[in-house]
């Protein structure tokens, strides 16, 4: 099963020399995993990340694209909860970088969504946005009833921008507020596989698709088994009810039963689990399914009429409720 750490390990190894793609990825990581802070009147940019490999990737991109040296440190274990980011990347003189990344507008105000020039970029840049989003705050749950690929966003505007980026590469996502967190969710199994591929995780996609297909095959098999079991139960109940009614009919009518109807009733009792087709084949001479069914039906109708005339219980009187009407 492709776990969240496995997907991130694959994504962090994606190599690209396209500057636009690298900018889209690192800007998204810093937007979703970070924030802008004012320290002594200067704007600092911080991002909390999960693994040393992601930290190294962000620092390398900032150095090679913008010539910025970012600090990195591990947070104290006591200050983090399981599964939370463990590392901080910080740029103390971060205003110029924030402007270049599109994280500040012309009035030095932090943007609430994602930089517009990124979300209207080329398909490979939109895929890089999602790669950065997953590296920053993404997770995946296994194929099944609640399977999903999701990204936690800092604002509703960021979530909407991420949904738009996915839509432009042909993948449907939805923005939802869940337990106070704004999330972008992809729940369709094929769409999750397509997004894994788009982000640059083909190995994870192959594993995902294999598990999804195996789960669907197993679910289909289970439905068929349950369907067959239900049919068998209904057939067994119908057989029990029919035999019980035939026995009662023979008791009610006694010697008054026409020979051909008595023969059909006794044949039914002698082969309780046989279908009507099988009963007809066992008759001597052989009868059709409709013929044997018609004789048993007339036997029961004759017995019920005699019971009403004599004021005694009919052929259904002794059946449990669940068998009545069979």
Coordinates of C-alpha atoms in Angstrom, one line a residue:
X1 CA 0.0 0.0 0.0
X2 CA 1.5 3.4 -0.9
X3 CA 1.6 5.3 2.4
X4 CA 2.0 9.0 2.8
X5 CA 5.7 8.8 3.7
X6 CA 6.3 6.5 0.7
X7 CA 4.6 9.0 -1.7
X8 CA 6.6 11.9 -0.3
X9 CA 9.9 9.9 -0.6
X10 CA 9.1 9.4 -4.3
X11 CA 8.1 13.0 -4.9
X12 CA 11.1 14.4 -3.2
X13 CA 13.3 12.6 -5.7
X14 CA 11.6 14.1 -8.7
X15 CA 14.2 15.9 -10.8
X16 CA 13.4 18.9 -12.9
X17 CA 15.5 21.6 -14.6
X18 CA 12.5 23.8 -15.5
X19 CA 12.6 26.9 -13.4
X20 CA 8.9 27.6 -13.6
X21 CA 8.2 24.2 -12.3
X22 CA 10.6 24.5 -9.4
X23 CA 9.2 28.0 -8.5
X24 CA 5.7 26.6 -8.5
X25 CA 6.6 23.7 -6.2
X26 CA 8.7 25.7 -3.7
X27 CA 6.2 28.6 -3.6
X28 CA 3.4 26.2 -2.8
X29 CA 5.4 24.5 -0.1
X30 CA 6.2 27.7 1.6
X31 CA 2.6 29.0 1.3
X32 CA 1.0 25.8 2.7
X33 CA 3.6 24.9 5.2
X34 CA 4.8 28.3 6.3
X35 CA 3.9 31.8 7.2
X36 CA 5.3 35.4 7.2
X37 CA 6.3 36.9 10.5
X38 CA 7.6 40.3 11.5
X39 CA 10.8 40.2 13.6
X40 CA 12.2 43.5 14.7
X41 CA 10.4 45.3 11.8
X42 CA 11.7 42.8 9.2
X43 CA 9.6 40.2 7.5
X44 CA 10.8 36.6 8.1
X45 CA 9.5 33.6 6.1
X46 CA 9.2 30.2 7.9
X47 CA 8.0 26.8 6.9
X48 CA 7.4 23.7 9.0
X49 CA 8.3 20.5 7.1
X50 CA 8.2 16.8 7.8
X51 CA 11.5 15.3 6.6
X52 CA 15.1 16.2 6.1
X53 CA 14.8 15.4 2.4
X54 CA 12.0 17.9 1.9
X55 CA 14.0 20.5 3.9
X56 CA 17.1 19.9 1.7
X57 CA 15.0 20.2 -1.5
X58 CA 13.5 23.5 -0.4
X59 CA 16.8 25.0 0.7
X60 CA 18.5 23.9 -2.6
X61 CA 15.7 25.5 -4.7
X62 CA 15.9 28.8 -2.7
X63 CA 19.7 28.9 -3.1
X64 CA 19.8 28.0 -6.8
X65 CA 16.9 30.0 -8.0
X66 CA 17.0 33.1 -5.7
X67 CA 20.4 33.0 -4.2
X68 CA 18.9 32.8 -0.7
X69 CA 20.5 30.9 2.2
X70 CA 17.7 29.5 4.4
X71 CA 18.3 28.3 8.0
X72 CA 17.0 24.9 9.1
X73 CA 16.6 23.3 12.4
X74 CA 14.9 20.4 14.1
X75 CA 12.1 21.3 16.5
X76 CA 12.3 19.9 20.0
X77 CA 10.6 16.5 20.3
X78 CA 8.5 17.7 23.3
X79 CA 7.0 20.5 21.2
X80 CA 5.6 18.3 18.4
X81 CA 2.9 15.7 18.2
X82 CA 3.1 12.4 16.3
X83 CA 2.8 13.0 12.6
X84 CA 3.4 16.7 12.9
X85 CA 6.2 18.6 11.1
X86 CA 9.6 18.1 12.8
X87 CA 11.7 20.7 11.0
X88 CA 11.7 24.5 10.5
X89 CA 13.2 26.3 7.5
X90 CA 13.6 30.1 8.0
X91 CA 14.6 33.0 5.9
X92 CA 15.1 36.0 8.2
X93 CA 15.4 38.7 5.5
X94 CA 12.4 37.3 3.7
X95 CA 10.5 40.2 2.3
X96 CA 12.2 40.3 -1.1
X97 CA 11.9 36.5 -1.4
X98 CA 8.2 36.6 -0.4
X99 CA 7.6 39.2 -3.2
X100 CA 9.5 37.2 -5.7
X101 CA 7.5 34.1 -4.8
X102 CA 4.2 36.0 -5.0
X103 CA 3.4 35.5 -1.3
X104 CA 3.2 39.3 -0.7
X105 CA 1.2 41.7 -2.7
X106 CA 2.3 45.3 -3.7
X107 CA 1.1 46.6 -0.4
X108 CA 3.2 44.2 1.6
X109 CA 0.1 42.2 2.5
X110 CA 0.2 38.3 2.6
X111 CA -1.9 36.7 -0.1
X112 CA -4.7 34.5 1.1
X113 CA -4.7 32.0 -1.8
X114 CA -1.9 30.9 -4.1
X115 CA 0.0 33.3 -6.4
X116 CA -2.2 33.9 -9.5
X117 CA 0.7 33.5 -11.9
X118 CA 1.2 30.0 -10.6
X119 CA -2.4 28.8 -10.8
X120 CA -2.6 30.0 -14.4
X121 CA 0.6 28.4 -15.5
X122 CA 1.4 25.5 -17.9
X123 CA 0.2 21.9 -17.0
X124 CA 3.7 20.9 -15.8
X125 CA 3.7 23.9 -13.4
X126 CA 0.2 23.0 -12.2
X127 CA 1.4 19.5 -11.4
X128 CA 4.4 21.0 -9.6
X129 CA 1.9 23.1 -7.5
X130 CA 0.3 19.8 -6.4
X131 CA 3.6 18.1 -5.8
X132 CA 4.6 21.0 -3.5
X133 CA 1.2 20.9 -1.8
X134 CA 1.5 17.2 -1.1
X135 CA 5.1 17.5 0.2
X136 CA 3.9 20.3 2.5
X137 CA 0.6 19.1 3.9
X138 CA -0.6 16.1 1.9
X139 CA -1.7 12.6 2.9
X140 CA -3.2 9.5 1.3
X141 CA -5.5 6.8 2.7
X142 CA -5.7 3.3 1.2
X143 CA -8.2 2.1 -1.4
X144 CA -11.5 1.3 0.1
X145 CA -14.7 3.0 1.2
X146 CA -13.0 6.1 2.5
X147 CA -10.0 6.3 0.2
X148 CA -8.8 9.8 -0.4
X149 CA -5.9 12.0 -1.3
X150 CA -6.1 15.2 0.7
X151 CA -4.2 18.4 1.4
X152 CA -4.7 20.6 4.4
X153 CA -4.8 24.3 3.4
X154 CA -4.2 27.4 5.6
X155 CA -7.2 29.3 4.1
X156 CA -10.3 28.7 2.0
X157 CA -8.8 30.8 -0.8
X158 CA -5.7 28.5 -0.9
X159 CA -8.0 25.4 -1.1
X160 CA -10.0 26.9 -3.9
X161 CA -6.8 27.8 -5.8
X162 CA -5.6 24.2 -5.4
X163 CA -9.0 22.8 -6.6
X164 CA -8.7 25.1 -9.7
X165 CA -5.1 23.9 -10.4
X166 CA -6.3 20.3 -10.3
X167 CA -9.2 21.1 -12.6
X168 CA -6.9 22.6 -15.2
X169 CA -5.0 19.3 -15.5
X170 CA -8.3 17.4 -15.7
X171 CA -8.6 16.1 -12.1
X172 CA -11.6 16.8 -10.0
X173 CA -11.1 17.8 -6.3
X174 CA -13.4 19.3 -3.7
X175 CA -12.8 21.9 -1.0
X176 CA -14.3 21.0 2.4
X177 CA -14.0 22.3 6.0
X178 CA -13.5 19.3 8.2
X179 CA -13.1 19.7 12.0
X180 CA -12.0 23.3 11.6
X181 CA -9.4 22.5 8.9
X182 CA -9.8 23.6 5.3
X183 CA -9.0 20.6 3.1
X184 CA -8.9 19.7 -0.6
X185 CA -10.0 16.1 -1.2
X186 CA -9.8 13.8 -4.1
X187 CA -11.9 10.7 -3.5
X188 CA -12.4 9.0 -6.8
X189 CA -10.0 6.1 -7.2
X190 CA -9.0 6.8 -10.8
X191 CA -8.6 10.5 -10.0
X192 CA -6.2 9.7 -7.1
X193 CA -4.2 7.5 -9.4
X194 CA -4.1 10.3 -12.1
X195 CA -2.9 12.8 -9.5
X196 CA -0.2 10.6 -8.2
X197 CA 1.1 10.3 -11.8
X198 CA 0.8 14.0 -12.4
X199 CA 2.7 14.9 -9.3
X200 CA 5.6 12.6 -10.3
X201 CA 4.9 9.4 -8.3
X202 CA 4.3 6.7 -11.0
X203 CA 5.5 3.9 -8.7
X204 CA 3.0 4.9 -6.1
X205 CA 0.3 5.1 -8.8
X206 CA 1.0 1.5 -10.0
X207 CA 0.8 0.2 -6.4
X208 CA -2.3 2.2 -5.8
X209 CA -4.0 0.9 -9.0
X210 CA -3.0 -2.6 -8.1
X211 CA -4.5 -2.4 -4.7
X212 CA -7.6 -0.6 -6.0
X213 CA -8.3 -3.2 -8.6
X214 CA -7.7 -6.0 -6.1
X215 CA -10.1 -4.4 -3.7
X216 CA -12.8 -3.9 -6.4
X217 CA -12.4 -7.5 -7.5
X218 CA -12.7 -8.7 -3.9
X219 CA -15.8 -6.5 -3.3
X220 CA -17.4 -7.8 -6.5
X221 CA -16.7 -11.4 -5.4
X222 CA -18.2 -10.7 -2.0
X223 CA -21.3 -9.2 -3.5
X224 CA -21.7 -12.2 -5.8
X225 CA -21.2 -14.6 -2.8
X226 CA -23.7 -12.7 -0.7
X227 CA -26.1 -12.7 -3.7
X228 CA -25.8 -16.4 -4.1
X229 CA -26.1 -17.0 -0.4
X230 CA -29.3 -14.9 -0.4
X231 CA -30.7 -16.9 -3.3
X232 CA -29.8 -20.2 -1.6
X233 CA -31.5 -19.0 1.6
X234 CA -34.7 -18.0 -0.3
X235 CA -34.7 -21.3 -2.2
X236 CA -34.3 -23.3 1.0
X237 CA -37.1 -21.3 2.7
X238 CA -39.4 -21.8 -0.3
X239 CA -38.6 -25.6 -0.3
X240 CA -39.4 -25.9 3.4
X241 CA -42.6 -23.9 3.1
X242 CA -43.8 -25.9 0.0
X243 CA -43.1 -29.3 1.7
X244 CA -44.9 -28.2 4.8
X245 CA -47.9 -27.1 2.9
X246 CA -48.0 -30.3 0.8
X247 CA -47.8 -32.4 4.0
X248 CA -50.7 -30.5 5.4
X249 CA -52.7 -30.8 2.1
X250 CA -52.3 -34.5 2.1
X251 CA -53.6 -34.7 5.8
X252 CA -56.6 -32.5 5.0
X253 CA -57.7 -34.3 1.8
X254 CA -56.9 -37.9 2.9
X255 CA -58.2 -40.3 0.3
X256 CA -60.1 -37.7 -1.6
X257 CA -57.0 -36.6 -3.6
X258 CA -57.0 -37.3 -7.3
X259 CA -54.1 -39.7 -8.2
X260 CA -52.2 -37.3 -10.4
X261 CA -52.2 -34.6 -7.7
X262 CA -51.3 -37.1 -4.9
X263 CA -48.4 -38.3 -7.1
X264 CA -47.1 -34.7 -7.5
X265 CA -47.4 -34.1 -3.8
X266 CA -45.6 -37.2 -2.9
X267 CA -42.9 -36.5 -5.4
X268 CA -42.3 -33.1 -3.8
X269 CA -41.9 -34.7 -0.4
X270 CA -39.6 -37.4 -1.7
X271 CA -37.2 -34.9 -3.2
X272 CA -37.4 -31.9 -0.9
X273 CA -34.3 -30.0 -2.2
X274 CA -35.0 -30.6 -5.9
X275 CA -36.1 -27.7 -8.2
X276 CA -39.4 -27.9 -10.2
X277 CA -37.3 -28.8 -13.3
X278 CA -35.7 -31.7 -11.4
X279 CA -39.1 -32.9 -10.0
X280 CA -40.5 -32.9 -13.5
X281 CA -37.6 -34.9 -14.8
X282 CA -38.0 -37.5 -12.0
X283 CA -41.7 -38.0 -12.7
X284 CA -42.7 -41.1 -14.6
X285 CA -43.6 -40.2 -17.3
X286 CA -41.5 -37.0 -17.2
X287 CA -43.4 -33.7 -16.7
X288 CA -42.5 -30.1 -17.6
X289 CA -41.7 -27.6 -14.9
X290 CA -45.1 -25.9 -15.5
X291 CA -47.0 -29.2 -15.3
X292 CA -45.5 -30.2 -11.9
X293 CA -45.9 -26.7 -10.5
X294 CA -49.6 -26.6 -11.7
X295 CA -50.4 -30.0 -10.1
X296 CA -48.9 -28.9 -6.7
X297 CA -50.7 -25.6 -6.9
X298 CA -54.0 -27.4 -7.6
X299 CA -53.4 -29.8 -4.7
X300 CA -52.8 -26.9 -2.3
X301 CA -55.9 -25.0 -3.6
X302 CA -58.1 -28.0 -3.2
X303 CA -56.9 -28.6 0.4
X304 CA -57.3 -24.9 1.3
X305 CA -60.9 -25.0 0.0
X306 CA -61.7 -28.2 1.9
X307 CA -60.2 -26.6 5.1
X308 CA -62.4 -23.5 4.8
X309 CA -65.5 -25.7 4.2
X310 CA -64.7 -27.8 7.3
X311 CA -63.6 -24.8 9.4
X312 CA -60.1 -26.2 10.1
X313 CA -56.6 -24.6 9.6
X314 CA -55.5 -24.5 6.0
X315 CA -52.1 -25.4 4.4
X316 CA -50.4 -22.2 5.6
X317 CA -51.6 -22.4 9.2
X318 CA -48.5 -24.1 10.6
X319 CA -45.9 -22.0 8.8
X320 CA -43.7 -19.5 10.6
X321 CA -44.3 -15.8 9.7
X322 CA -41.3 -15.6 7.4
X323 CA -42.5 -18.5 5.4
X324 CA -46.1 -17.3 4.9
X325 CA -47.1 -16.7 1.3
X326 CA -44.3 -18.9 -0.2

